[in-house]
XYZ file of C-alpha atoms in Angstrom:
126
model
C -162.100 -78.048 -90.314
C -163.282 -74.799 -88.740
C -164.288 -73.951 -85.197
C -166.750 -71.155 -84.492
C -167.150 -69.884 -80.949
C -170.096 -67.786 -79.838
C -171.865 -66.597 -76.719
C -169.450 -64.033 -75.354
C -170.536 -60.633 -74.174
C -170.699 -58.150 -71.331
C -172.103 -59.305 -68.007
C -172.113 -58.026 -64.455
C -170.181 -59.795 -61.737
C -172.209 -62.702 -60.400
C -173.925 -63.263 -63.714
C -173.764 -66.151 -66.155
C -172.844 -66.758 -69.771
C -172.835 -69.852 -71.935
C -170.211 -70.197 -74.625
C -170.734 -72.518 -77.562
C -168.308 -73.874 -80.114
C -169.251 -75.667 -83.305
C -166.867 -77.666 -85.436
C -167.569 -77.957 -89.142
C -165.895 -79.587 -92.093
C -164.640 -83.084 -92.754
C -164.881 -84.593 -89.268
C -164.554 -88.273 -88.439
C -164.355 -87.933 -84.662
C -164.094 -85.251 -82.012
C -161.516 -86.239 -79.425
C -160.565 -83.971 -76.525
C -162.322 -80.602 -76.505
C -161.473 -77.546 -74.501
C -161.768 -73.897 -73.702
C -158.844 -71.563 -73.139
C -158.762 -67.897 -72.271
C -156.351 -65.017 -72.663
C -156.797 -62.011 -70.367
C -155.386 -58.665 -71.505
C -151.607 -58.687 -71.293
C -151.425 -62.325 -70.239
C -150.796 -65.657 -71.895
C -153.470 -68.032 -73.066
C -154.302 -70.695 -70.473
C -156.549 -73.713 -70.135
C -159.961 -73.115 -68.590
C -161.652 -76.473 -69.041
C -161.209 -79.670 -70.976
C -163.317 -82.739 -71.666
C -162.114 -85.956 -73.217
C -164.032 -88.178 -75.592
C -165.133 -90.757 -73.046
C -166.267 -94.232 -74.071
C -169.537 -95.958 -74.881
C -170.114 -96.549 -71.174
C -168.313 -93.577 -69.642
C -168.983 -89.905 -70.364
C -166.024 -87.675 -71.070
C -163.811 -86.842 -68.110
C -163.403 -83.175 -67.332
C -160.592 -81.032 -66.021
C -160.775 -77.414 -64.856
C -158.438 -74.619 -63.929
C -158.482 -74.130 -60.164
C -159.821 -70.603 -60.576
C -163.048 -71.801 -62.234
C -163.777 -75.043 -60.405
C -167.307 -75.078 -59.049
C -168.362 -72.158 -61.269
C -167.779 -73.339 -64.846
C -169.001 -76.514 -66.515
C -167.840 -77.924 -69.831
C -170.056 -80.257 -71.813
C -170.235 -81.714 -75.289
C -172.793 -82.838 -77.851
C -171.033 -85.135 -80.292
C -174.094 -85.489 -82.512
C -174.000 -81.749 -83.186
C -170.194 -81.411 -83.184
C -170.563 -78.837 -80.452
C -169.279 -78.209 -76.974
C -170.165 -75.640 -74.368
C -168.841 -73.738 -71.399
C -171.443 -72.746 -68.842
C -169.984 -69.943 -66.748
C -171.735 -69.041 -63.509
C -170.896 -66.581 -60.714
C -168.648 -64.694 -63.079
C -165.947 -62.446 -61.651
C -164.121 -59.457 -63.178
C -160.980 -61.600 -63.327
C -162.782 -63.910 -65.759
C -162.578 -61.136 -68.356
C -160.680 -62.483 -71.351
C -160.909 -63.643 -74.915
C -162.119 -67.235 -74.791
C -160.949 -69.711 -77.404
C -162.354 -73.109 -78.153
C -159.932 -75.888 -78.933
C -160.411 -79.356 -80.339
C -158.433 -82.432 -81.207
C -160.188 -83.796 -84.285
C -159.692 -86.904 -86.364
C -160.590 -86.332 -89.989
C -159.404 -89.315 -91.978
C -160.617 -92.347 -90.027
C -160.267 -94.461 -86.864
C -156.449 -94.584 -87.001
C -156.128 -90.816 -87.268
C -155.067 -89.778 -83.772
C -156.150 -86.217 -84.341
C -154.995 -82.712 -85.141
C -155.305 -79.637 -82.945
C -157.693 -76.876 -84.077
C -158.531 -73.453 -82.650
C -161.477 -71.118 -82.964
C -161.026 -67.368 -83.374
C -162.136 -66.444 -79.877
C -165.031 -64.660 -78.264
C -164.733 -61.761 -75.824
C -166.106 -62.121 -72.313
C -166.158 -58.986 -70.199
C -167.293 -59.049 -66.584
C -167.977 -55.690 -64.983
C -167.677 -55.127 -61.250
């Protein structure tokens, strides 16, 4: 399984970016999906997470306090993709953003393995 993140770039404060992550390979089911970020000189931390939901309930989401109301995570299971819509960006959002996924590969009783993408740089200028 491989994860490929895209959509990073340079944007002015107040602007928007949309990150995408695509999972490829032998995938039975995408479970929880997430985005993390690592600012320069700091540790990697959770930005947003979405669980798999059910047939009648969409995936529940969770956000870091610093991005609540500005960022939105979503998923498209049919495409094995998930997204992070980032609005009203601030210079402190500058970081390398990593997509993360818990993926079951062997069948319904496979509770999943953690995978990481290589990261995409987001730079917000003031």
